[in-house]
Amino acid sequence: MSDQPNQGQSWERTVEVPRQDVPPGSDVPLGPAPFRRGVAQVGPRPAPTETFPAAGDHGPADSGWPGAHHDDQHRPRMPLSYHMAQLRLGSEWSIVGGLFAFVCWGIWAISARGDLTSPVVTFVLTLFVAVGVFALSRLLGRVVLERQLGRVRRTAKGAHLATAVFLFGVGIAYLRQTEWVMGIWNWFGSQF
């Protein structure tokens, strides 16, 4: 039997260790090998047998053939709750941008003094476009950061920031269409 244990072999063994008497005034026990409770004797590690390809060698993962191994296939699938928590990180940017766009839209809609059907439809379409900006930002992040650069994204802060910038731009566009706001802006600009 070799020194290397079989993988199927059980590690649960009880070994009787004879008690070694220590002479008075001596720290070293008598006997062939000192035994201390709670300290395991560890032998040297065997040399690794795995070989690594040299630079420039291409394996099946680099071939592009169907069935080739890719890193995405070997990563464990994360539960939906993990992905939802990841999407929530950074959502304060989108919320602030959405509130700014909503307030600016409200000022524009009230200033129009007419039927609110058209302004409501306009704002709903704006929100759909903002969701599209968020989805496009996430897709670009997946393609560029994860696939091309091999980085792992742990939050959605970049996509939320892009969505917030879009919503701030929409809010400013609503304000620029409001006559009295532009009048105040022009007056303020002429004073300085």
Backbone as a ProteinNet text record, in pm:
[ID]
protein_1_A
[PRIMARY]
MSDQPNQGQSWERTVEVPRQDVPPGSDVPLGPAPFRRGVAQVGPRPAPTETFPAAGDHGPADSGWPGAHHDDQHRPRMPLSYHMAQLRLGSEWSIVGGLFAFVCWGIWAISARGDLTSPVVTFVLTLFVAVGVFALSRLLGRVVLERQLGRVRRTAKGAHLATAVFLFGVGIAYLRQTEWVMGIWNWFGSQF
[TERTIARY]
85.1	0	89.4	56.5	140.2	104.5	188	164.2	47.4	15.7	-94.5	-225.8	-321.2	-448.6	-534.8	-617.6	-714.2	-824.5	-886.9	-993.8	-1116	-1135.5	-1249.7	-1225.5	-1101.6	-1065.6	-1117.4	-1170.6	-1223.6	-1109.4	-1123.2	-1020.6	-1049.9	-1159	-1194.6	-1124.6	-1017.2	-942.1	-908	-901.2	-857.5	-724.2	-626.8	-493.7	-460.1	-421.8	-381.1	-238.9	-220.9	-88.8	-48.4	66.8	108.7	146.6	113.6	146.4	295.7	354.9	497.9	520.3	597.2	624.8	736.8	723.3	824.8	896.2	1029.3	1101.9	1089.1	1093.1	1081.4	1194	1155.3	1252.6	1291.4	1229.1	1264.7	1142.7	1166.5	1056.7	1040.3	1136.5	1133.7	1082	975.9	927.2	1021.1	1018.6	1098.1	1023.9	1092.8	1028.2	1076.2	1028.7	1080	1037.8	912.2	867.8	781.6	807.2	724.7	582.8	489.3	349.1	290.1	227.6	161.3	15.5	-69.5	-212.1	-249.7	-323	-373.4	-278.8	-162.4	-68.8	-46.2	-78.5	-63.8	73.2	128.2	252.9	217.9	273.4	243	369.5	356	470.3	481.1	585	599.7	491	454.2	350.8	410.3	330.9	380.6	387.7	477.2	492.7	368	325.4	206	233	131	145.3	73.4	4.1	-70.3	26.2	6.7	90.6	9.5	76.3	10.8	63.8	-24.9	21.9	111.6	204.6	293.2	217.7	274.3	210.6	199.3	83.9	61.5	-4.8	-0.4	-70.2	-219.2	-294.3	-438.5	-504	-592.5	-664.9	-801.8	-887.7	-1020.9	-1107.1	-1079.6	-1161.4	-1137.3	-1017.9	-984.4	-1022	-1066.2	-1087.3	-1213.4	-1314.5	-1438.8	-1530.5	-1491.9	-1574.5	-1690.5	-1802	-1914.3	-1870.8	-1917.9	-1883.4	-1753	-1686.2	-1561.8	-1595.3	-1502.2	-1523.6	-1506.5	-1599.9	-1591	-1609.1	-1554.7	-1561.1	-1703.6	-1793.4	-1931	-1999.7	-1960.4	-2023.6	-1976.6	-1859	-1805.3	-1836.5	-1886	-1923.8	-2053.2	-2064.6	-2191.1	-2301.8	-2421.1	-2536.9	-2576.7	-2597.1	-2638	-2790.7	-2851.4	-2998	-3048.7	-3177.2	-3239	-3229.4	-3237.8	-3229.3	-3093.9	-2987.7	-2854.4	-2852.8	-2909.9	-2912	-2999	-3109.4	-3195.5	-3125.3	-3054.3	-2978.8	-2868.4	-2807.3	-2702.5	-2760.6	-2879.8	-2942.8	-2984.1	-3013.5	-3054.9	-2938.4	-2815.8	-2700.9	-2675.2	-2689.3	-2672.8	-2804.6	-2917.1	-3047.6	-3081.6	-3011.9	-3040.3	-3013.5	-2918.1	-2892.2	-3013.6	-3068.8	-3185.9	-3306.2	-3321.6	-3435.3	-3425.3	-3306.7	-3288.3	-3310.5	-3257	-3279.5	-3425.6	-3495.5	-3639	-3719.9	-3685.4	-3757	-3732.5	-3609.7	-3578.9	-3658.7	-3660.6	-3736.8	-3885.6	-3936.2	-4078.1	-4115.6	-4032.1	-4060.1	-4056	-3953.8	-3944	-4061.1	-4101.1	-4216.7	-4341.7	-4357.7	-4474.3	-4480.7	-4366.7	-4363.9	-4404	-4352.5	-4384.8	-4531.6	-4583.9	-4722.3	-4820.9	-4794.1	-4884	-4879.4	-4761.3	-4748	-4820.7	-4842.7	-4909.8	-5057.4	-5119.2	-5260.4	-5353.7	-5354.6	-5444.2	-5472.6	-5509.6	-5537.1	-5406	-5407.8	-5285.4	-5259.4	-5343.9	-5326	-5194	-5168.5	-5044.9	-4920.2	-4915.8	-4797.4	-4775.8	-4883.7	-4869.5	-4811.2	-4861.7	-4809.9	-4662.4	-4629.2	-4489.1	-4400.6	-4445.3	-4362.3	-4350.4	-4458.8	-4453.1	-4354.8	-4358	-4262.4	-4118.7	-4101.3	-3968.7	-3918.7	-4007.8	-3967.7	-3932	-4005.1	-3971.7	-3834.2	-3805.4	-3673.5	-3564.8	-3593.5	-3495.9	-3468.5	-3571.7	-3551.9	-3466.6	-3489	-3407	-3261.8	-3238.4	-3100.6	-3034.2	-3108.3	-3053.5	-3017.9	-3109.8	-3085.4	-2967.8	-2958.7	-2847.3	-2714.3	-2714.7	-2592.7	-2549.2	-2644.4	-2611.5	-2555.9	-2616.8	-2569.9	-2428.7	-2403.3	-2268.5	-2167.3	-2207.5	-2119	-2088.3	-2187	-2164.8	-2070.2	-2092.3	-2008.7	-1866.2	-1854	-1720.8	-1646.8	-1708.6	-1637.3	-1620.5	-1728.4	-1720.7	-1659.1	-1706.5	-1659.2	-1523.5	-1504.5	-1380.3	-1267.5	-1296.9	-1192	-1182.9	-1280.4	-1277.5	-1300.2	-1364	-1389.6	-1526.6	-1544.1	-1670.8	-1741.6	-1868.2	-1946.9	-2024.1	-2011.7	-2081.3	-2200.3	-2207.9	-2318.9	-2366.7	-2473.8	-2526.7	-2511.6	-2411.9	-2396.2	-2372.8	-2295.3	-2269.2	-2395.3	-2477.4	-2601.7	-2699.3	-2705.2	-2791.9	-2742.9	-2611.8	-2557.6	-2589.2	-2576.7	-2611.8	-2760.1	-2844.8	-2988.7	-3018.2	-2948.4	-2968.9	-2926.9	-2815.9	-2772.3	-2877.6	-2932.1	-3038.4	-3159.5	-3202.9	-3321	-3297.5	-3176	-3144.8	-3152.7	-3102.4	-3111.9	-3255	-3339.2	-3481.7	-3547.2	-3513.8	-3569.9	-3532.1	-3407.4	-3363.5	-3435.1	-3456.9	-3530.6	-3674.5	-3739.4	-3874	-3871.6	-3772.1	-3763.6	-3737.5	-3660.3	-3630.8	-3754.7	-3854.4	-3978.8	-4081.1	-4047.5	-4137.4	-4100.9	-4197.3	-4169.6	-4124.1	-4193.1	-4159.5	-4027	-3990.9	-3861.3	-3749.1	-3766.3	-3664.5	-3655.1	-3769.4	-3768	-3685.2	-3703	-3623.4	-3476.5	-3449.5	-3310	-3241.7	-3312.1	-3254.2	-3232.8	-3327.7	-3311.5	-3191.9	-3180.3	-3068.8	-2935.8	-2934.3	-2811	-2771.6	-2871	-2840.2	-2787.6	-2818.6	-2772.6	-2626	-2571.6	-2430.1	-2355.9
-117.2	0	123.2	224	343	443.5	548.6	653.8	743.1	747.5	830.7	757.1	819.7	752.1	750.2	649.3	637.7	740	787	884.3	820.5	695.3	628.1	584.7	596.8	550.5	649.3	597.6	681.4	736.6	860.1	923.9	906	844.2	827	703.4	727.5	619.7	660.1	563.7	588	517.6	593.6	538.6	552.8	442.7	444.9	499.7	600.4	659.2	624.8	558.9	523.5	648.1	646.1	758	754.9	872	881.5	958.4	901.1	965.8	1066	1175.5	1280.7	1276	1265	1264.9	1399.4	1400.9	1527.8	1624.3	1750.4	1853.6	1852.1	1768.1	1761.7	1798.7	1874.5	1912.6	1814.4	1728.6	1637.3	1502.2	1448.4	1316.6	1207.9	1096.8	982.3	908.5	841.3	762.3	806.8	737.2	761.4	897.2	939.4	1064	1140.9	1269.4	1346.7	1362	1355.3	1370.8	1483.2	1579.1	1688.2	1689.6	1697.3	1695.9	1822	1803.4	1914.7	1964.3	1905.8	1949.6	1833.9	1853.9	1747.9	1755.9	1639	1635	1635.7	1729.4	1745	1721	1634.7	1605.6	1708.3	1697.5	1793.1	1770.8	1879	1870.2	1809	1728.5	1674.4	1786	1769.6	1869.4	1868.1	1984.8	1987.5	1915.3	1844.9	1768.5	1835.2	1946.2	2014.2	2093.1	2083.3	2159.3	2272.6	2382.4	2499.6	2523.5	2566.2	2589.5	2712.2	2709.8	2823.5	2936.3	3056.4	3170.8	3144.3	3171.4	3150	3017.1	2920.5	2793.9	2818.3	2765.3	2784.2	2649.7	2653.7	2533.1	2534.5	2441.1	2432.8	2554.2	2624.8	2740.8	2855.8	2860.9	2970.1	2939.5	2819.7	2781.2	2839.9	2869.1	2922.2	2815.2	2687.4	2578.4	2554.2	2502.6	2469.7	2365.3	2385.3	2291.9	2327.9	2433.9	2474.1	2530.5	2519.3	2567.2	2717.5	2783.5	2927	2949.6	3062.1	3091	3106.4	3161.7	3180.5	3047.8	2941.4	2812.7	2748.5	2785.9	2723.6	2802.3	2923.7	3000.7	2946.4	2940	2892.1	2994.7	2945.1	3032	3092	3223.2	3291.3	3299.2	3298.7	3305.3	3443.6	3450.6	3574.5	3683.5	3646.4	3746.3	3816.6	3745.2	3807	3911.7	3877	3970.6	4092.4	4072.4	4185.4	4276.9	4219.8	4301.7	4378	4315.4	4381.5	4499.3	4485.1	4593.6	4709.4	4681.1	4787.1	4874.8	4822.6	4901.2	5013.3	5136.1	5251.2	5308.7	5251.2	5297	5437.2	5488.2	5623.8	5727.5	5698.2	5789.2	5797.5	5683.1	5682.2	5746.3	5724.5	5781.6	5933.3	5985.9	6131.7	6190.7	6126.5	6173.5	6169.4	6062	6050.8	6157.2	6185.8	6291.2	6428.1	6455.4	6582.6	6595.7	6490.2	6493.6	6510.2	6446.3	6456.6	6598.5	6660.8	6798.3	6893.7	6877.8	6964	6939.5	6814.9	6783.1	6846.9	6839.9	6900	7049.6	7117.5	7261.6	7289	7210.6	7227.7	7197.2	7089.6	7048.3	7148.9	7201.9	7300.2	7431.6	7467.1	7592.3	7586.8	7468.9	7454.9	7487.1	7471.1	7503.5	7446.5	7322.1	7257.5	7116.1	7034	6893.6	6823.6	6746.1	6680.6	6545.5	6503.6	6372.3	6364.7	6464	6464.1	6473.2	6562.4	6564.5	6434.8	6369	6242.9	6135.2	6127.5	6029.8	6058.7	6186.6	6225.3	6179.1	6198.3	6158.5	6006.7	5934.2	5787.6	5736.3	5795.5	5757.1	5790.2	5901.5	5937.5	5831.6	5783.4	5679.3	5549.4	5514.3	5394.8	5408.8	5526.9	5549.8	5541.6	5590.7	5582	5436	5353.1	5209.3	5148.8	5192.4	5145.4	5188.1	5312.1	5359.3	5272.8	5239.6	5154.5	5016.8	4957.8	4823.6	4825.2	4928	4938.6	4956.1	5032.9	5050.1	4918.6	4841.8	4711.2	4616.3	4617.8	4531.9	4569.8	4698.9	4743.2	4706.2	4719.7	4680.4	4531.7	4451.8	4306.8	4271.1	4333.2	4300.8	4352.9	4478.6	4539.8	4496.1	4515.3	4488.3	4339.6	4263.2	4122.1	4035	4048	3957.7	3999	4128.1	4171.4	4190.1	4256	4285.8	4183.2	4095.3	3990	4039.4	4154	4207.7	4163.5	4162.1	4122.3	4247.9	4264.8	4378.4	4334.7	4410.4	4376.3	4468.7	4580.2	4674	4720.3	4799	4858.2	5010.1	5059.5	5204.4	5276.9	5219.8	5285	5300.9	5198.3	5205	5302.9	5304.8	5400.2	5543.3	5562.7	5696.4	5743.6	5655.8	5692.1	5726.3	5651.5	5679	5812.5	5841.6	5969.5	6086.7	6073.2	6180.5	6203.5	6096.3	6109	6180.7	6140.9	6201.8	6348.2	6382.7	6523.2	6603.5	6547.4	6615.3	6634.8	6535.5	6547.2	6654.4	6658.2	6761.1	6901	6920.4	7051.6	7085.6	6985.9	7010.3	7053.4	6993.9	7037.5	7182.2	7217.8	7354.7	7455.2	7415	7506.7	7532.8	7444.5	7464.2	7544.5	7579.5	7656	7803.5	7883.2	8022.8	8105.4	8095.9	8181.8	8140.9	8011.6	7968.4	8026	8024.7	8081.7	8232.6	8297.3	8441.9	8473.7	8394	8413.8	8384.2	8281.4	8244.7	8356.4	8410.2	8518.7	8644.8	8676	8791.8	8773.5	8651.8	8622.5	8632.1	8583.5	8589.6	8732	8818.6	8958.4	9038.8	8993.1	9063.6	9041.3	8932.1	8901.2	8903
0	0	0	-82.4	-92.5	16.1	25.7	124.3	84.3	-44.7	-91.8	-66.2	2.6	28.7	-96.1	-103.8	-212	-190.6	-300.1	-282.5	-218.2	-236.9	-178.1	-33.9	13	146.6	250.9	359.4	465.6	550.4	592.3	675.6	823.2	856	996.2	1050.2	1126.2	1189.7	1330.9	1415.4	1551.6	1570.4	1614.8	1634.5	1782.5	1838.8	1978.2	1989.2	2071.1	2092.7	2235.4	2247.2	2382.9	2461.8	2587.1	2674.8	2702.5	2688.9	2713.2	2842.7	2924.9	3053.1	3037.9	3106.2	3103.9	3237.3	3231.8	3358.1	3427.8	3559.2	3631.9	3592.1	3563.8	3528.4	3382.2	3300	3158.5	3074	2966.1	2875.7	2761.4	2739.2	2626.1	2672.9	2609.9	2649.3	2599.2	2669.1	2627.8	2518.6	2433.1	2328.2	2191.6	2089.8	1956	1897.2	1908.5	1847.1	1945.1	1959.2	2053.4	1999.3	2087.2	2049.6	2132.4	2064.3	2134.3	2089.9	2184.5	2155.1	2076.5	1964.8	1886.8	1779.6	1763.4	1661	1565.7	1440.2	1341.2	1277	1245.9	1172.2	1024.4	952	811.1	732.1	631.4	545.7	433.9	353.8	242	137.5	69.8	-34.3	-159.8	-230.5	-356.9	-462.6	-555.4	-662.3	-750.1	-800.2	-885.8	-1017	-1064.2	-1188.2	-1304.1	-1276.8	-1382.2	-1469.5	-1599.8	-1692	-1749.7	-1775.4	-1831	-1971.3	-2064.3	-2201.2	-2207.8	-2300	-2318.7	-2386.5	-2380.7	-2444.5	-2594.2	-2646.6	-2789.6	-2819.6	-2725.4	-2746.1	-2729.1	-2818.4	-2812.2	-2784	-2686.4	-2651.1	-2714.9	-2676.7	-2736.2	-2703.6	-2592.2	-2557.8	-2654.2	-2715.4	-2805.8	-2949.7	-2978.5	-3117.7	-3177.1	-3095.1	-3147.7	-3204	-3194.2	-3244.4	-3149.9	-3202.4	-3113.8	-3011.1	-2889.6	-2782.4	-2712.8	-2756.7	-2690.7	-2553.6	-2462.9	-2326.2	-2321.3	-2258.8	-2234.8	-2086	-2036.5	-1893.9	-1844.6	-1929.2	-1885.7	-1855.7	-1926.9	-1904.8	-1775	-1727.9	-1607.6	-1481.2	-1495.3	-1377.6	-1321.4	-1191.1	-1134.5	-1157.9	-1181.3	-1201.5	-1067.5	-1067.3	-945.3	-943.7	-825.1	-817.4	-860.2	-891.2	-936.5	-830.1	-703.6	-596.8	-597.1	-633.3	-643.1	-753.7	-869.4	-981.7	-951	-882	-846.3	-746.7	-650.7	-555.7	-626.9	-726.5	-804.7	-882.8	-937	-1012	-921.9	-795.2	-703.4	-659.7	-662.6	-619.9	-720.2	-675.5	-761.8	-809.4	-766	-814.3	-766.8	-665.1	-617.9	-727.7	-816.5	-928.3	-1020.6	-1054.8	-1143.8	-1075.8	-947.2	-874.6	-871.7	-842.2	-839.2	-978.7	-1081.1	-1217.5	-1255.7	-1215.6	-1244.1	-1172.2	-1046.7	-972.8	-1035.8	-1078	-1143.5	-1273.6	-1353.7	-1479.2	-1451.8	-1345.3	-1312.1	-1270	-1187.6	-1143.7	-1262.8	-1347.2	-1465.7	-1561	-1576.8	-1660	-1601.7	-1468.5	-1403.3	-1427.2	-1417.7	-1443.8	-1587.9	-1680.2	-1822.9	-1849.8	-1791.7	-1816.1	-1757.6	-1640	-1577.7	-1654.8	-1705	-1781	-1914.3	-1968.2	-2097.2	-2087	-1971.2	-1943.8	-2049.2	-2058.5	-2154.5	-2109.1	-2203.3	-2176.1	-2138.6	-2031.6	-1982.4	-2046.4	-2141.2	-2202.4	-2278.7	-2359.9	-2438.9	-2350.8	-2250.1	-2163.4	-2084.7	-2042.3	-1969	-2060	-2182.8	-2278.7	-2307.2	-2318.2	-2341.4	-2227	-2103.6	-1988.9	-1979.1	-2008.2	-2005.1	-2110.4	-2229.9	-2334.2	-2291.5	-2224.4	-2172.6	-2074.9	-1989.1	-1892.8	-1965	-2070.4	-2148.1	-2213.4	-2264.6	-2324.3	-2216.5	-2096.6	-1986.6	-1950.4	-1950.2	-1925.4	-2035.9	-2159.8	-2271.7	-2258.8	-2211.6	-2187.7	-2081.3	-1976.1	-1870.1	-1925.2	-2002.4	-2058.1	-2155.2	-2236.9	-2331.1	-2257.4	-2150.3	-2070.5	-2006.5	-1957.9	-1899.5	-2005.6	-2124.6	-2232.7	-2275.6	-2291.1	-2327.7	-2218.6	-2092.3	-1983.8	-1985.8	-2018.4	-2025.6	-2139.3	-2255.9	-2371.5	-2352.1	-2311.9	-2303.5	-2177.6	-2060.8	-1935.8	-1907.8	-1920.7	-1882	-1991	-2113.3	-2218.6	-2273.3	-2303.2	-2366.4	-2265.5	-2152.5	-2054.9	-1942.1	-1931.9	-1830.8	-1688.9	-1672.4	-1539	-1490.2	-1359.9	-1299.8	-1250.8	-1291.5	-1243.2	-1121.2	-1014.1	-891.5	-864.2	-937.7	-920.5	-1057.8	-1055.7	-1178.4	-1173	-1101.6	-1082.8	-1214.5	-1304	-1431.9	-1514.7	-1520.7	-1597.1	-1532.2	-1399.1	-1330.2	-1352.3	-1354	-1378	-1519.9	-1618.6	-1756.8	-1767.4	-1698.1	-1699	-1631.9	-1522.1	-1452.2	-1539.5	-1610.7	-1701	-1809.9	-1864.7	-1965	-1906.1	-1786.1	-1726	-1688.5	-1646	-1619.2	-1748.9	-1857.6	-1987.2	-2030.1	-2006.9	-2041.1	-1955.5	-1828	-1739.5	-1784.5	-1824	-1872.7	-2003.4	-2088.2	-2213.5	-2183.7	-2082.3	-2044	-1995.8	-1916	-1864.9	-1977.1	-2076.4	-2188.1	-2273.2	-2264.8	-2339	-2258.9	-2135.7	-2050.3	-2063.5	-2107.4	-2141.2	-2021.9	-1908.8	-1795.9	-1731.5	-1737.8	-1684.4	-1769.4	-1900.9	-1989.7	-1973.3	-1943.8	-1916.4	-1793.6	-1687.6	-1565.6	-1593.5	-1668.4	-1701.6	-1780.6	-1878.1	-1958.8	-1876.3	-1786.8	-1699.7	-1606.6	-1550.8	-1460.5	-1533.4	-1658	-1738.1	-1774.8	-1792.2	-1829.3	-1709.5	-1588.7	-1468.8	-1441.2	-1488	-1460.1	-1587
[MASK]
++++++++++++++++++++++++++++++++++++++++++++++++++++++++++++++++++++++++++++++++++++++++++++++++++++++++++++++++++++++++++++++++++++++++++++++++++++++++++++++++++++++++++++++++++++++++++++++++

